[in-house]
Short mmCIF file of C-alpha atoms in Angstrom, two decimals:
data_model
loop_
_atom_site.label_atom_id
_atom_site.label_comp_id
_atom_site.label_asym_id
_atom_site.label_seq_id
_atom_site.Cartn_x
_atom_site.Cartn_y
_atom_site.Cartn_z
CA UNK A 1 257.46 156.40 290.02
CA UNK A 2 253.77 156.07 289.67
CA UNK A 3 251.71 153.23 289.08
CA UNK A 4 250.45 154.76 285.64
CA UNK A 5 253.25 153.83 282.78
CA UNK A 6 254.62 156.72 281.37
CA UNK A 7 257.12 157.05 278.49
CA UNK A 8 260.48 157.84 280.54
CA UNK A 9 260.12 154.61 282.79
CA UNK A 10 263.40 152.58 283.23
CA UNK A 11 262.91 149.23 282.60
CA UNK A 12 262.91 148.23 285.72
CA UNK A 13 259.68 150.44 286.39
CA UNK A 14 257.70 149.18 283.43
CA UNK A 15 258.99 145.59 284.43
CA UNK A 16 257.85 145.96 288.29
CA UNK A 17 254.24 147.66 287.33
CA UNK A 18 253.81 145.32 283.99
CA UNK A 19 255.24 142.28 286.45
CA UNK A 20 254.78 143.01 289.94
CA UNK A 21 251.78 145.73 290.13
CA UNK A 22 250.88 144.63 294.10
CA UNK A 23 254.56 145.12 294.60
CA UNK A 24 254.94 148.78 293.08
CA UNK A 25 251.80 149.54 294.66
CA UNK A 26 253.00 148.77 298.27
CA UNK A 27 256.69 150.40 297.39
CA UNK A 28 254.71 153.61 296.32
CA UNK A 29 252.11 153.18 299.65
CA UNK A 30 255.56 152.77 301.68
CA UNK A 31 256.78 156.27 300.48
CA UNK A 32 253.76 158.22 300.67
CA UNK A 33 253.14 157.27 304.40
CA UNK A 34 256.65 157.78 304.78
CA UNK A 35 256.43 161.78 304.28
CA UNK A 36 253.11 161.92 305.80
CA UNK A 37 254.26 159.93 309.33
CA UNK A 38 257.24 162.79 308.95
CA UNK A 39 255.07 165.83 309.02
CA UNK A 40 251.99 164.39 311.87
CA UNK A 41 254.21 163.09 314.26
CA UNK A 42 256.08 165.54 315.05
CA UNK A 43 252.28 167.83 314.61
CA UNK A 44 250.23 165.71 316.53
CA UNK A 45 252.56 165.17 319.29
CA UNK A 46 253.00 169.20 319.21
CA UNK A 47 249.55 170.21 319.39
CA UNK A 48 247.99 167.26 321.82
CA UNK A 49 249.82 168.73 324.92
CA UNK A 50 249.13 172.34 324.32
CA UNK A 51 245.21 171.55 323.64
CA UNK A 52 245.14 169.34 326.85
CA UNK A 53 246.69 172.61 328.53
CA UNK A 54 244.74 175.34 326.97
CA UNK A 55 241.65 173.33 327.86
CA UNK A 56 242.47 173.19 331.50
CA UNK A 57 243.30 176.64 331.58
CA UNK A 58 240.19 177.68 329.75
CA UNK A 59 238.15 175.86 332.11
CA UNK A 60 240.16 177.52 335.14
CA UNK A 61 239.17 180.90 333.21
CA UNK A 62 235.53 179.71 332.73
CA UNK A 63 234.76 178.66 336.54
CA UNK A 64 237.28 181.85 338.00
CA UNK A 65 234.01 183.50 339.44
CA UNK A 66 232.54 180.62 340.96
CA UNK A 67 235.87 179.49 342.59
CA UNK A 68 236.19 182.69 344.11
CA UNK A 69 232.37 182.61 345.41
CA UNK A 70 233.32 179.27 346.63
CA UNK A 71 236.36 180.43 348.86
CA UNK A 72 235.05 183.68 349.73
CA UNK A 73 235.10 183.99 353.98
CA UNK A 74 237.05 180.62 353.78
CA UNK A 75 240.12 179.89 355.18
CA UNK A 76 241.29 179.84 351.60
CA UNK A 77 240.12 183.20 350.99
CA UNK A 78 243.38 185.06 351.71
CA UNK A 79 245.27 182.49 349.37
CA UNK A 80 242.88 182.13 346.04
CA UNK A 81 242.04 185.86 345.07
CA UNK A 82 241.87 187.28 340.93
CA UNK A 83 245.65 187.61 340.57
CA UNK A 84 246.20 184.13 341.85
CA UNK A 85 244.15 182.49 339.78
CA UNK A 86 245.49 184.43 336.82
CA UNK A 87 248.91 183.62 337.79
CA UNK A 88 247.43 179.96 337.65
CA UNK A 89 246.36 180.12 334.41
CA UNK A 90 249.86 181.58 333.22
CA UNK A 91 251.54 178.73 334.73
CA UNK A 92 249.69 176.46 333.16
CA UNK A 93 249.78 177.85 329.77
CA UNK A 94 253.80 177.66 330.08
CA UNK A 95 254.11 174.66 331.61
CA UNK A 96 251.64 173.13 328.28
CA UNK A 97 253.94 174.81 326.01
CA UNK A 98 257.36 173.76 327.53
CA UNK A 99 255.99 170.31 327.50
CA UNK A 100 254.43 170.73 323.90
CA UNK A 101 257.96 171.47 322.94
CA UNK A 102 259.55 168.24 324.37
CA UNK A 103 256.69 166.34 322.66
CA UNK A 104 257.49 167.91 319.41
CA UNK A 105 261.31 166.76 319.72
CA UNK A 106 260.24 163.28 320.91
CA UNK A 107 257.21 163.14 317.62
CA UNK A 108 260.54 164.86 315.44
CA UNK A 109 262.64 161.65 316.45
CA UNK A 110 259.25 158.99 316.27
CA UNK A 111 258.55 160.59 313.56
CA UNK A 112 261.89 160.27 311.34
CA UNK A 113 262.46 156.81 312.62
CA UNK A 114 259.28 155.32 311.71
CA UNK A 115 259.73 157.18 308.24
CA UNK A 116 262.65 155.42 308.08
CA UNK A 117 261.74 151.90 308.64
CA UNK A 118 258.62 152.21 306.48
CA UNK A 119 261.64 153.46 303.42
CA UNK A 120 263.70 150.50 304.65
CA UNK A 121 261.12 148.09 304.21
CA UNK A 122 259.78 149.30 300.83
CA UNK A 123 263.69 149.21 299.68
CA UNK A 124 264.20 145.65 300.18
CA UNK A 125 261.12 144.71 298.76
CA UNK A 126 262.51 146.92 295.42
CA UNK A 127 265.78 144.73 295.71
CA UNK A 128 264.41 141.76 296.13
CA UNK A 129 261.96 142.31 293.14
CA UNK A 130 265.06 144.17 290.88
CA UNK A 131 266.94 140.77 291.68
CA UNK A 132 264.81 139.53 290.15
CA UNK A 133 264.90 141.50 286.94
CA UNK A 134 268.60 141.45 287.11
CA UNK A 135 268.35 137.44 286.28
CA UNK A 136 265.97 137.89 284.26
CA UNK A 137 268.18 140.45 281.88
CA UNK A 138 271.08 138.19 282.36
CA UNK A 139 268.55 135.21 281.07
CA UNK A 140 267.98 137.86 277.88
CA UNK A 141 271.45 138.54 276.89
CA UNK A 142 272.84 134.85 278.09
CA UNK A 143 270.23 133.95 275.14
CA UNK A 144 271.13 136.37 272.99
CA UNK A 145 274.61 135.37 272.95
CA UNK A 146 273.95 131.66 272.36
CA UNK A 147 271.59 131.84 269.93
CA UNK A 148 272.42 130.28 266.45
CA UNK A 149 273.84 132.49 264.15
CA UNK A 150 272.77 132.54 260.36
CA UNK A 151 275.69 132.73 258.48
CA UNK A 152 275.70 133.47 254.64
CA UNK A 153 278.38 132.04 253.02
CA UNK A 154 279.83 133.94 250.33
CA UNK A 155 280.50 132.05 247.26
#
């Protein structure tokens, strides 16, 4: 359904745009953020967590030479060398991406849910407004029915 009328509308369509057009608009609106909360939550929630890590590790890689000019003849010395800091860096890309992966099933499960109120509350706005053309079909043929009838009498 879109809000244009096109030829192979039901009549329940071209009632609901001709009748209702804020109505169709916000079923339509309901449905396109619908699919679009379905694909960037479970995105966004994927990809925060492993930026936030890759930036931390970046930075770790950025400063390695002047944390190990900092600790050199320390007491730390012994402890923080090349291969520790690498190791570091390692650690904290897997830790970002093991954690990016419980964000994505947590944004999967926001994600669907929210879809599916957003659906739920565009569907009983439809029923509500297709109640309405129910009665007012029923109005149509209840008329139809009781309408006088021009009888020709033959002679």
């Amino acid at each position: 359904m879109s809000l244009y009328n096109k030829p192979n509308d039901t009549s329940f369509e071209y009632f609901l745009k001709k009748t209702y057009p804020e109505h169709a608009r916000r079923i339509l609106l309901a449905k396109s953020n619908a699919n679009i909360v379905r694909f960037f939550y479970p995105l966004l929630s994927f990809f925060i967590p492993i930026i936030f890590f890759a930036i931390i590790s970046l930075s770790i890689a950025f400063f390695k030479k002047a944390i190990l000019t900092s600790v050199e003849g320390g007491k730390f010395a012994d402890v923080i060398t090349e291969i520790s800091i690498h190791n570091s860096i390692i650690i904290t890309c897997t830790i970002g991406f093991i954690i990016s992966l419980m964000f994505l099933l947590i944004g999967l499960l926001l994600g669907f849910s929210k879809a599916k109120d957003l659906l739920f509350h565009s569907e009983q706005l439809e029923t509500s407004v297709r109640q309405v053309w129910l009665l007012e079909q029923n109005n149509k043929l209840n008329t139809k029915e009781n309408a006088p009838k021009n009888y020709e009498f033959e002679n």
